[in-house]
Coordinates of C-alpha atoms and ligand atoms in Angstrom, one line a residue:
X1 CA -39.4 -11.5 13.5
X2 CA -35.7 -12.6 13.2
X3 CA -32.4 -10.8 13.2
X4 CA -32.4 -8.5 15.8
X5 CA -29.9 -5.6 16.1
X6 CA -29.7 -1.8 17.6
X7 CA -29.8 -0.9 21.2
X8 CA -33.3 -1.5 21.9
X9 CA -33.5 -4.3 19.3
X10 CA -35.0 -3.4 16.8
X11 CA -36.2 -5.9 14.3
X12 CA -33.7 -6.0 10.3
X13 CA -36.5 -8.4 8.9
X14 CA -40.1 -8.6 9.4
X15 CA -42.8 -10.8 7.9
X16 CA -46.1 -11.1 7.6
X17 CA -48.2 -12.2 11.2
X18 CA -51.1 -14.5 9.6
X19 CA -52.7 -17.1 12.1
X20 CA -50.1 -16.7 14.9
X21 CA -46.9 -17.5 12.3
X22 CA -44.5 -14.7 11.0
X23 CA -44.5 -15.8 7.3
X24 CA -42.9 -14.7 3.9
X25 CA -45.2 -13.6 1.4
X26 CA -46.5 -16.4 -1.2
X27 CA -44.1 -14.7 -3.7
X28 CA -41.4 -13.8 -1.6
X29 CA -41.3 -10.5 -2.5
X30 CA -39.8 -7.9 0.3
X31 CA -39.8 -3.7 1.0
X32 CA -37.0 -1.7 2.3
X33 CA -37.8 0.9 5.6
X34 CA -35.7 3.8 4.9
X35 CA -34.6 6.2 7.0
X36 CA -36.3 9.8 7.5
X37 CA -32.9 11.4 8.8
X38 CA -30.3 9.6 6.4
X39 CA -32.2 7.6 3.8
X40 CA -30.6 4.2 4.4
X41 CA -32.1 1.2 4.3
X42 CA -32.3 0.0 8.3
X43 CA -34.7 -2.9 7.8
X44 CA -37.1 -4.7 5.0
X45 CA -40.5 -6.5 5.3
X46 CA -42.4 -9.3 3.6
X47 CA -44.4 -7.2 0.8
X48 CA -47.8 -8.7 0.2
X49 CA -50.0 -9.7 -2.5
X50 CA -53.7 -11.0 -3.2
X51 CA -52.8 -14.1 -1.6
X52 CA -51.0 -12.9 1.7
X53 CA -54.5 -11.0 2.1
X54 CA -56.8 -14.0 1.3
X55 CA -54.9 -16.2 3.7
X56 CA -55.0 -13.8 6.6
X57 CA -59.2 -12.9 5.7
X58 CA -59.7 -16.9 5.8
X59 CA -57.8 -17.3 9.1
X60 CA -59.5 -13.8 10.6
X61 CA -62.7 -15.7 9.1
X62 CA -62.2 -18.8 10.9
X63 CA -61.9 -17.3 14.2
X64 CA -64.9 -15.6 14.1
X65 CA -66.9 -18.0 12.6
X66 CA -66.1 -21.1 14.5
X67 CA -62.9 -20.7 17.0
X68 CA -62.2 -20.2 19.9
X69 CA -62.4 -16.6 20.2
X70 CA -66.0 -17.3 18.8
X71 CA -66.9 -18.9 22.0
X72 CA -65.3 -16.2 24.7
X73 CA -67.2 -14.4 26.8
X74 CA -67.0 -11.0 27.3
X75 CA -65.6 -11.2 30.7
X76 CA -62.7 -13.4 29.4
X77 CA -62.2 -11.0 26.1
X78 CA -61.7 -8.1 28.7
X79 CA -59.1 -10.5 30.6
X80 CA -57.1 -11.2 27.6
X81 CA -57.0 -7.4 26.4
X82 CA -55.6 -6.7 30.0
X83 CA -53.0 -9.0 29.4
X84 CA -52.2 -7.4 26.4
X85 CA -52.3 -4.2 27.7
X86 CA -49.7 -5.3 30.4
X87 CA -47.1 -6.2 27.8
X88 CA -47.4 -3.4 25.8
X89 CA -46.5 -1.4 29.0
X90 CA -43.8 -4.0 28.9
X91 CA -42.2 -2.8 25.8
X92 CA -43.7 0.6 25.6
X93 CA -39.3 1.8 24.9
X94 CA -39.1 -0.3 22.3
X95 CA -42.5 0.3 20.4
X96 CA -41.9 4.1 21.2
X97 CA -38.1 3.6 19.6
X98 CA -39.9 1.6 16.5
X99 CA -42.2 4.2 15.5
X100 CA -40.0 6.8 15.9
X101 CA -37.0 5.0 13.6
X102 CA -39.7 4.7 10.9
X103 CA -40.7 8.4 10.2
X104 CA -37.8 10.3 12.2
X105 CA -39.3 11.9 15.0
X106 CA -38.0 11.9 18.6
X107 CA -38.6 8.8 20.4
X108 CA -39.6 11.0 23.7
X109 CA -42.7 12.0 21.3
X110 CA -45.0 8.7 20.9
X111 CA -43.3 7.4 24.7
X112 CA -44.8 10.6 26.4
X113 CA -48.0 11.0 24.4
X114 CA -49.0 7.6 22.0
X115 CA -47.6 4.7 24.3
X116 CA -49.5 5.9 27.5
X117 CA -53.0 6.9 25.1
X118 CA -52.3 3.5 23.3
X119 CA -52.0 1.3 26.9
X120 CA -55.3 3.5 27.9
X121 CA -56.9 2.8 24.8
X122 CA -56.6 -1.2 25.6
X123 CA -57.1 -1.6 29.0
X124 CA -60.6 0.7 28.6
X125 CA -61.3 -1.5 25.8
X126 CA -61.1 -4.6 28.2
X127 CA -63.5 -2.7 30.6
X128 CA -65.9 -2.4 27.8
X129 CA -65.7 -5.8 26.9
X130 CA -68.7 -7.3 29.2
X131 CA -71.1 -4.3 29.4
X132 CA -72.1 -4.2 26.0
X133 CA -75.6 -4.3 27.1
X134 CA -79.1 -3.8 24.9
X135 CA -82.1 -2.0 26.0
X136 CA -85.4 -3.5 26.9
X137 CA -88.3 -1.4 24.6
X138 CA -91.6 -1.6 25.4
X139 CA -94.3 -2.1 22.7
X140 CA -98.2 -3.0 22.2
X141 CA -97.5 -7.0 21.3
X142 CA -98.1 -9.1 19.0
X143 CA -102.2 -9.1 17.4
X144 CA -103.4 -8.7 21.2
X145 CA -100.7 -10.5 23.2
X146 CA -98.0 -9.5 25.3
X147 CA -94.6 -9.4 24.3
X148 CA -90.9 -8.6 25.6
X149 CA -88.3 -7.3 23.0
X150 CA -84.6 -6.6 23.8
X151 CA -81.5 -5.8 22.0
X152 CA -78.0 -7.3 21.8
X153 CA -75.2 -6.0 20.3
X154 CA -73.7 -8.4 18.5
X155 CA -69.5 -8.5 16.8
X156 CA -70.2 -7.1 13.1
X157 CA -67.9 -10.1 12.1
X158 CA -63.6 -9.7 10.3
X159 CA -62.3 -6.3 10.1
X160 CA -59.8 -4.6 8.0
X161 CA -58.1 -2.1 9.8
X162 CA -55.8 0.3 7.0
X163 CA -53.9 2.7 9.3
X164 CA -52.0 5.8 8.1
X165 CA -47.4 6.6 9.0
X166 CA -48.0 9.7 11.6
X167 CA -49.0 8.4 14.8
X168 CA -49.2 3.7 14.1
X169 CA -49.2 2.2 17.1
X170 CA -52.1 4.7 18.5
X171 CA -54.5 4.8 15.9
X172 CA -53.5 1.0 15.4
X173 CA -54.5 0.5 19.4
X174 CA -57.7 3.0 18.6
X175 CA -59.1 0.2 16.1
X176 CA -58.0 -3.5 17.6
X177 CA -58.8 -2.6 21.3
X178 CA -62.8 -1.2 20.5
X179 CA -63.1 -4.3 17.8
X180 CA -61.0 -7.1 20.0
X181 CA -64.0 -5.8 23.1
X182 CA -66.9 -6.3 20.7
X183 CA -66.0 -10.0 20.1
X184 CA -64.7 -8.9 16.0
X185 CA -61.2 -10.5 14.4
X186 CA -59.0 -8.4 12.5
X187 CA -56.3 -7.9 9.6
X188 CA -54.6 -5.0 10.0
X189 CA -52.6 -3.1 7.1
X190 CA -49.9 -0.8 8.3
X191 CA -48.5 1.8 5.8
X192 CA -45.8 0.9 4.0
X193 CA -43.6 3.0 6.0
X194 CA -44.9 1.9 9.7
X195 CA -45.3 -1.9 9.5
X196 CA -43.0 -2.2 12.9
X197 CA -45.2 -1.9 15.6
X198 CA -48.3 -3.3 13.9
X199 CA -46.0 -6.4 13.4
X200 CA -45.0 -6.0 17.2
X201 CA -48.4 -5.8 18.6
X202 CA -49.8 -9.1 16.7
X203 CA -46.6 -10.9 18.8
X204 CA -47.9 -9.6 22.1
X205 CA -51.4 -10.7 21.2
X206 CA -50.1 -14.2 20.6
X207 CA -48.4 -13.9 24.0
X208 CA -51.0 -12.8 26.0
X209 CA -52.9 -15.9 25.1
X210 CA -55.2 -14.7 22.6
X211 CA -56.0 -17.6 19.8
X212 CA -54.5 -18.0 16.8
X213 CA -55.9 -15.8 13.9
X214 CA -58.0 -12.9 15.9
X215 CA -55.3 -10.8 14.9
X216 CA -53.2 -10.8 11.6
X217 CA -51.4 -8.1 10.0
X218 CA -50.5 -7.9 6.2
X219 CA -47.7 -5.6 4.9
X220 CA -47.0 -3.9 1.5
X221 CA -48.8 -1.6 -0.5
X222 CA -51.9 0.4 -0.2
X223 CA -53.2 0.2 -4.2
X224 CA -52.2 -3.6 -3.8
X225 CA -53.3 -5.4 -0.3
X226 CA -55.0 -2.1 1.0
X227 CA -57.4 -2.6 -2.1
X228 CA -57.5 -6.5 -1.7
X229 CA -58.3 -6.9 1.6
X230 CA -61.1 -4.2 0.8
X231 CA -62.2 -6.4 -1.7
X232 CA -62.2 -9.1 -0.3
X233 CA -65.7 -10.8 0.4
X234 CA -64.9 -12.3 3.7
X235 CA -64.4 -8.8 5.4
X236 CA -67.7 -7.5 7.0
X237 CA -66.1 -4.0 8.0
X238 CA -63.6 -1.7 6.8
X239 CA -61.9 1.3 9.0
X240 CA -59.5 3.2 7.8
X241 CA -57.5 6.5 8.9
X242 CA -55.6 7.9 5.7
X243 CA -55.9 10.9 3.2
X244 CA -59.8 11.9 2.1
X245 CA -58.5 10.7 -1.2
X246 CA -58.5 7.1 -0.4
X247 CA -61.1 7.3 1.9
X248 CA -63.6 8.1 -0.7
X249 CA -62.1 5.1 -2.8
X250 CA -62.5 2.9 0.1
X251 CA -66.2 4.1 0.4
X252 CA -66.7 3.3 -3.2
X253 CA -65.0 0.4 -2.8
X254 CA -67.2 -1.2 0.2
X255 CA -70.6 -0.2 -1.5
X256 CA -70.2 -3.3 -4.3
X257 CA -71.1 -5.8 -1.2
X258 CA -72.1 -3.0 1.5
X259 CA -69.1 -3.2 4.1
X260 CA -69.2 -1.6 7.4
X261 CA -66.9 1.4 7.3
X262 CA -65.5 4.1 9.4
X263 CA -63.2 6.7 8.2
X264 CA -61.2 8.9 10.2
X265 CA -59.5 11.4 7.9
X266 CA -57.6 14.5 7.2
X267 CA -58.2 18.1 8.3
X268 CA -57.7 21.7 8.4
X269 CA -58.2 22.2 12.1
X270 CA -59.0 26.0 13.0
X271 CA -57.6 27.6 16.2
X272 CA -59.6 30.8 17.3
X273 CA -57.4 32.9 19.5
X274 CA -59.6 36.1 21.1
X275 CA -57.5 39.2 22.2
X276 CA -58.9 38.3 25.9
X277 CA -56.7 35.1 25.7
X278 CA -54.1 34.2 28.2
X279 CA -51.4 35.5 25.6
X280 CA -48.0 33.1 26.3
X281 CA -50.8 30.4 26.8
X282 CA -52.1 30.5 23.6
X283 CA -49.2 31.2 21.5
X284 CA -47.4 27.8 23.2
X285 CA -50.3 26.1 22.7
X286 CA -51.1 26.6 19.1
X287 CA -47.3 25.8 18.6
X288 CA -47.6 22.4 20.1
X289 CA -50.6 22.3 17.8
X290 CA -49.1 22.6 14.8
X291 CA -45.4 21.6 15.1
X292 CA -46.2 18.5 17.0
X293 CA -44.8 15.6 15.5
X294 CA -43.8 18.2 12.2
X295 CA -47.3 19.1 11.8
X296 CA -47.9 15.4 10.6
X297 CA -51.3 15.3 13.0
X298 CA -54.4 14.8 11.0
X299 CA -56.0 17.5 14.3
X300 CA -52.8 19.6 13.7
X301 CA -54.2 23.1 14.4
X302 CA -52.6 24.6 10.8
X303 CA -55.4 27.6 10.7
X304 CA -54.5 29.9 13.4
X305 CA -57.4 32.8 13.7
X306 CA -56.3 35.4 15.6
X307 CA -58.4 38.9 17.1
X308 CA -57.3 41.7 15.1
X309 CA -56.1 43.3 18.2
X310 CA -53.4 40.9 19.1
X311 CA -52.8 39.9 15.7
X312 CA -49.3 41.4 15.1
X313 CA -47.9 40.2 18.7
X314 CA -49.1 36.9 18.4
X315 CA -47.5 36.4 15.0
X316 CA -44.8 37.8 16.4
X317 CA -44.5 35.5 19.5
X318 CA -45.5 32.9 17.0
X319 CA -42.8 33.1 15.0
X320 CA -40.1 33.4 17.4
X321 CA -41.3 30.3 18.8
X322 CA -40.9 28.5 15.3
X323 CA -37.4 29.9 15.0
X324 CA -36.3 28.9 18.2
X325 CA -37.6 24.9 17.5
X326 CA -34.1 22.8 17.1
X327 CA -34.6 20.6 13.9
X328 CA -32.3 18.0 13.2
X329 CA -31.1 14.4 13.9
X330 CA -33.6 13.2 16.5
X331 CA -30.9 11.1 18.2
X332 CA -29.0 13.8 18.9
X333 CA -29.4 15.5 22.0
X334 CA -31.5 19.3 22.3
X335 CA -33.2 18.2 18.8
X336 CA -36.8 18.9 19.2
X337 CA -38.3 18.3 15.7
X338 CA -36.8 15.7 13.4
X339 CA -37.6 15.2 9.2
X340 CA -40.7 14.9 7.6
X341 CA -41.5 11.3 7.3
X342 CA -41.1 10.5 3.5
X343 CA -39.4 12.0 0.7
X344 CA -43.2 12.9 -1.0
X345 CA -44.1 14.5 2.3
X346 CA -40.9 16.9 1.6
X347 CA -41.7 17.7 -1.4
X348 CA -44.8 18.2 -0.5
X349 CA -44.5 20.4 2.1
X350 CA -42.3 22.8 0.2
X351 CA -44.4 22.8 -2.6
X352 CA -47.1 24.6 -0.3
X353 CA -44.9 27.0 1.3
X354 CA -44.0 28.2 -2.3
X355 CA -47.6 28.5 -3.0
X356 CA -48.3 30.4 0.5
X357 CA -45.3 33.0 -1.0
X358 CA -46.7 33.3 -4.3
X359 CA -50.1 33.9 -3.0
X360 CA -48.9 37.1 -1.1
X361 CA -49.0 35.6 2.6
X362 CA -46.3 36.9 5.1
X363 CA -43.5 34.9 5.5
X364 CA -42.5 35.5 9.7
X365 CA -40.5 32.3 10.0
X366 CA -38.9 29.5 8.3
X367 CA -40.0 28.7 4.1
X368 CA -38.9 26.5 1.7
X369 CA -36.1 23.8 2.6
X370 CA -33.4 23.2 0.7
X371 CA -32.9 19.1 0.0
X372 CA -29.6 18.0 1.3
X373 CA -29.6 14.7 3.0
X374 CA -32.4 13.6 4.9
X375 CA -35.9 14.8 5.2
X376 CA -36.1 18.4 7.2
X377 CA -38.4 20.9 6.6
X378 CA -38.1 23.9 8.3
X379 CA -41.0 25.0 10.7
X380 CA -42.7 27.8 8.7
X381 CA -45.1 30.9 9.9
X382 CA -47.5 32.6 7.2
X383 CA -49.2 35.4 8.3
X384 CA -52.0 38.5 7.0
X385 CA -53.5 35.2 5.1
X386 CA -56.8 34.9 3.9
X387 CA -59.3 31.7 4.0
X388 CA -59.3 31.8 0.0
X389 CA -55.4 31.1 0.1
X390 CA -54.2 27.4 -0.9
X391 CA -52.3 27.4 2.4
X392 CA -55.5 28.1 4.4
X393 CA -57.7 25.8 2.3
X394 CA -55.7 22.6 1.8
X395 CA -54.2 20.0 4.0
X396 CA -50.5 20.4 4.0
X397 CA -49.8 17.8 7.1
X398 CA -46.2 19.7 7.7
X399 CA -44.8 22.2 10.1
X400 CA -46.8 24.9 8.5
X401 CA -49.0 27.5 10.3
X402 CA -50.9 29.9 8.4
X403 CA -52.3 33.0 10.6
X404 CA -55.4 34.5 9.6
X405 CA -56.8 37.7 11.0
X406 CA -61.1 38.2 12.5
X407 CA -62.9 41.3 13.4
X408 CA -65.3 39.4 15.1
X409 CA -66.9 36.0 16.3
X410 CA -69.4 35.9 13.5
X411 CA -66.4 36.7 10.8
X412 CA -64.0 33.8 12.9
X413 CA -66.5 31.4 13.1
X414 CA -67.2 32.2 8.6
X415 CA -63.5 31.5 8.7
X416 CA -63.9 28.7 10.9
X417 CA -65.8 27.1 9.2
X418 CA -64.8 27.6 5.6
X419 CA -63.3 24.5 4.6
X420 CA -64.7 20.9 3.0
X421 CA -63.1 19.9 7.1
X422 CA -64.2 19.9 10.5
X423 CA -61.9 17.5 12.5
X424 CA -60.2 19.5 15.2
X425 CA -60.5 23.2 16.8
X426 CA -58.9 25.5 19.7
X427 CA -60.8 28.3 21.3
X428 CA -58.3 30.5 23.3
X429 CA -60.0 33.4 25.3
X430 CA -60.6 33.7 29.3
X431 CA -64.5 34.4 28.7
X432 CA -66.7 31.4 28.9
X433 CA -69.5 32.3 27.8
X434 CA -67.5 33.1 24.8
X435 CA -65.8 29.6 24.8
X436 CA -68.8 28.0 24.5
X437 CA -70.9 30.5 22.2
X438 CA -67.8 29.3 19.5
X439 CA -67.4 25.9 20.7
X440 CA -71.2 25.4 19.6
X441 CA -70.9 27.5 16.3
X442 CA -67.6 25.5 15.2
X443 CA -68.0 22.6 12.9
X444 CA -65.8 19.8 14.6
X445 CA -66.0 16.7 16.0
X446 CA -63.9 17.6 18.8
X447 CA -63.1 21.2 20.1
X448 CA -60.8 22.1 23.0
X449 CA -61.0 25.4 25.2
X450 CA -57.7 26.7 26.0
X451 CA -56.1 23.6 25.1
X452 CA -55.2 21.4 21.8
X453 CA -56.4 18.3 20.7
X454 CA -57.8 16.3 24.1
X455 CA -57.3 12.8 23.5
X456 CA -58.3 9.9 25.4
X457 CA -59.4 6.2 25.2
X458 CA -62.8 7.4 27.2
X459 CA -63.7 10.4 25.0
X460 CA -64.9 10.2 21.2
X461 CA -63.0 10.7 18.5
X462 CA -63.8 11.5 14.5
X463 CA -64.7 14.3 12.1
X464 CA -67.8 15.8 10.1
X465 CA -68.1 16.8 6.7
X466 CA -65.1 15.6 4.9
X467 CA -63.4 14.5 7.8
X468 CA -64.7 11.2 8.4
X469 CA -67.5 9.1 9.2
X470 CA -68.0 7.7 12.6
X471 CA -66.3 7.6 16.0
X472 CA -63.3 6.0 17.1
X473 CA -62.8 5.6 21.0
X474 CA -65.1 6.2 23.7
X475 CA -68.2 3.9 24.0
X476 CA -69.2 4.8 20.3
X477 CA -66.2 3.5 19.2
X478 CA -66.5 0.2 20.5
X479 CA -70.3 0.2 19.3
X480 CA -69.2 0.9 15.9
X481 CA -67.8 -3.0 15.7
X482 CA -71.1 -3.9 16.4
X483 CA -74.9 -4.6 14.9
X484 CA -77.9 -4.1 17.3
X485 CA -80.3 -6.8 16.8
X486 CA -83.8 -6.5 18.1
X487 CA -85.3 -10.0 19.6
X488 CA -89.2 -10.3 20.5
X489 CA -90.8 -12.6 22.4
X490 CA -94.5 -13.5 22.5
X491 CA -94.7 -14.4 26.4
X492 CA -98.3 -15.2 27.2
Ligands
LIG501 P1 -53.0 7.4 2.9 O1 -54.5 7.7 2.7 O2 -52.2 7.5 1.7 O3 -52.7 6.0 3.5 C1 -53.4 5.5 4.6 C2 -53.4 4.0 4.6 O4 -54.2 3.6 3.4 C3 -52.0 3.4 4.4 O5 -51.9 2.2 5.0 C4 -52.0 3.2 2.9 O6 -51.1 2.2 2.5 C5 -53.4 2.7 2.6 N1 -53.9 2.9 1.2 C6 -53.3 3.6 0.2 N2 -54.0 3.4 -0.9 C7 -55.0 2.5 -0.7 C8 -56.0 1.9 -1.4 N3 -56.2 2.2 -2.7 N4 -56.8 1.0 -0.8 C9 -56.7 0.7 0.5 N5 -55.7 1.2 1.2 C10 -54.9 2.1 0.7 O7 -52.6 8.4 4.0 P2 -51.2 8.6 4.7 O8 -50.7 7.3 5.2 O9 -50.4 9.3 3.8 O10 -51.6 9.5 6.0 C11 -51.7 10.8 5.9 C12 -53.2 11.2 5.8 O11 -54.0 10.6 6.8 C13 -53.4 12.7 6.1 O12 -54.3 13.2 5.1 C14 -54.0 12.8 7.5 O13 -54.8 13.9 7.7 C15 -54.8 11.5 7.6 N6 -54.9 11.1 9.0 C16 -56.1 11.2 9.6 C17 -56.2 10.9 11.0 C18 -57.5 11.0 11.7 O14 -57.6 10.5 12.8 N7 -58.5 11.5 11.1 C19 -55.0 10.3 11.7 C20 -53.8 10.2 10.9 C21 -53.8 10.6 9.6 P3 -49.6 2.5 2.0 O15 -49.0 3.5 3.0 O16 -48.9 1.2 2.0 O17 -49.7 3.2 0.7

């Protein structure tokens, strides 16, 4: 990256990161980054084609095949991701500040929450690194004689890693640390409006000594390089976090040659609040739920499910907690939530609200934005919803919380569980036997008692149904980069 400017530097131009060297695309073509809080242009990237994507598969390729990194043990991978993890720590303002210019959100956001999850997520990797041991299995031999078999786990060969705008350096750091510890190479593909940090980390890589080509990003499009480098035959395994939408393309996609893929992707997280709930407890926490980073959170806990008996105070509470968040220019001081990330999200946000009007919901807080300049959507409060409403049904990924009422725990876990999604979900009540009664009956791939969305580099994370396929993070995250082989031996 050249051209440097802005307090904590941020980078004007940006190009592509293919076999350690920033270079333009083969056809020179660039993007414009524009900004969520004034729409100006505040830096551009090199915008790929086919080629930009064949020349970072063959270098991703090479490494794996026949490099350096090829060779490495996994004692040595582990040393390198420490490294890396160190200068991420490093720069943790500045990648915080990147992320944040790109889709308007407060910088204090990704430096409190994705920075510290993302320098985890490494330096666990690197801990991983050397014990990805096999088991030894017992069997009758071979026609009469004894024999040994073991397992190894070996790298399942080049990823492409397609990440989504909402959260990039985390979920970029949830796919290269697990793949970088099982011994794979990668080429990553930011979203169009994220390509910073992505560019960022591939320089740290190639300063904390990893060889050339292990790591390579390619910017531009999703219909373009997204669907190239998904294509492309020299890929072995394809994971992607994104919209359900292009998950199931990518699916389709990877079945011509049989790619590897993991999908992490949207959801419709419930939380289940029970009248014996610590009240102020649960009404902050299914705030932070949903208005964290303006509800774009693919966990954000938009399905609120509250006992019938606390149902008015708690949308109540609710709402005068969305009223009192401070929206605005993120740089400016007391602002608590900043725009929506891109003009489509805007739109699309207040296209919802006006459908959660129109289908009869109560409106206790916010509704539909005027455009002025800039991105901000007001955070919003439906409730006396039903399940069957659009608003309750369908991923809105904006500020918008849509309260339903329950008689009991068989009707909140119907509601619960009454959506093509199980991602996230909260249980809020004081009884544990209750907590975990609904914890078991709730389709999700993660749920959290009394609290929202538990991440960590140790713990798994990933949805059923049509919320993904496989695990990111946690041991079965790194094990999803490899193939178990079996190995007998005839030994007498
Ligand atoms: P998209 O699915 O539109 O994009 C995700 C990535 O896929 C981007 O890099 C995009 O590129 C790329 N892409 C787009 N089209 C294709 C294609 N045809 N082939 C290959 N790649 C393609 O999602 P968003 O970026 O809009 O993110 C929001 C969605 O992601 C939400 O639905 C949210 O729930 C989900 N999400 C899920 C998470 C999880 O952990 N389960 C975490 C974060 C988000 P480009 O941007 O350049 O078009």
């Amino acid at each position: 990256m050249t051209d440097m400017a802005g307090s904590l530097a941020l980078p004007r131009e940006m190009r592509h990161f293919i076999e350690g060297r920033e270079v333009e695309s083969a056809d020179g073509r660039r993007g414009e980054l524009l900004s969520p809080v004034d729409e100006a242009v505040f830096a551009t990237y090199a915008f790929g084609g086919e080629e930009d994507v064949d020349k970072a598969v063959s270098s991703a390729r090479a490494q794996f095949d026949h490099g350096e990194w090829s060779r490495l043990s996994g004692y040595d991978r582990g040393l390198l991701l420490n490294k890396l993890a160190d200068l991420i720590e490093r720069d943790a303002d500045l990648i915080a500040e990147m992320d944040a210019a790109c889709i308007g959100r407060p910088a204090m956001e990704p430096r409190i929450l994705d920075l510290p999850n993302a320098i985890q997520t490494i330096r666990t990797s690197a801990g991983w690194a050397d014990k990805l041991e096999g088991r030894t299995i017992p069997t009758p031999g071979y026609l009469g004689r004894p024999t040994i078999s073991y397992t190894v786990h070996e790298a399942v060969g080049v990823v492409a890693a397609i990440t989504p705008w909402n959260t990039p350096f985390m979920i970029t750091c949830w796919k290269v640390g697990p793949l970088l510890a099982a011994g794979c190479t990668v080429v990553i593909k930011p979203s169009e409006e994220t390509p910073m940090s992505a560019l960022h980390l591939a320089r740290l890589v190639k300063e904390a000594g990893f060889p050339d080509g292990v790591v390579n990003v390619v910017t531009g499009s999703g219909s373009v390089i997204g669907n190239a480098l998904v294509r492309n035959p020299g890929v072995d395994k394809v994971t992607f976090t994104g919209s359900p939408g292009v998950g199931k393309h990518i699916q389709q996609e990877a079945a011509e040659d049989f790619k590897r893929v993991s999908l992490e992707l949207g959801g419709k997280s419930p939380q289940i609040v029970y009248a014996d709930a610590d009240l102020a407890e649960a009404v902050a926490g299914c705030a932070m739920g949903i208005f964290f980073n303006q509800g774009q959170i693919c966990a954000a806990g938009s399905r609120i499910l509250v006992h019938e008996d606390i149902a008015e105070i708690f949308a109540q509470q609710f709402a005068a907690v969305a009223e009192s968040i401070v929206v605005g220019d993120p740089a400016q001081e007391g602002v608590q939530m900043g725009p929506v990330a891109k003009k489509a999200q805007f739109d699309r946000v207040n296209d919802y609200i006006r459908k959660g009007i129109d289908a009869g919901a109560t409106l206790m807080a916010g509704g539909v934005s005027e455009y002025t300049q800039g991105w901000f959507v007001k955070p919003t409060v439906f409730a006396n919803a039903n399940n069957d409403m659009v608003i309750a049904q369908e991923e809105i990924f904006g500020p918008v919380a849509t309260i339903i009422p329950f008689k009991d725990e068989d009707e909140a876990i119907q509601i619960a569980n009454g959506t093509v999604y199980g991602l996230g979900a909260t249980v809020w009540t004081s009884d544990v036997k209750r907590a975990h009664r609904l914890a078991k009956r709730v389709k999700a791939g993660a749920v959290g008692v009394n609290c929202w969305a538990p991440i960590d580099a140790r713990l798994p994370w990933g949805g059923v149904k049509q919320s993904g396929i496989g695990r990111e993070c946690g041991l079965a995250g790194v094990m999803a980069y490899t193939e178990e082989k079996v190995i007998t031996v005839v030994t007498d």
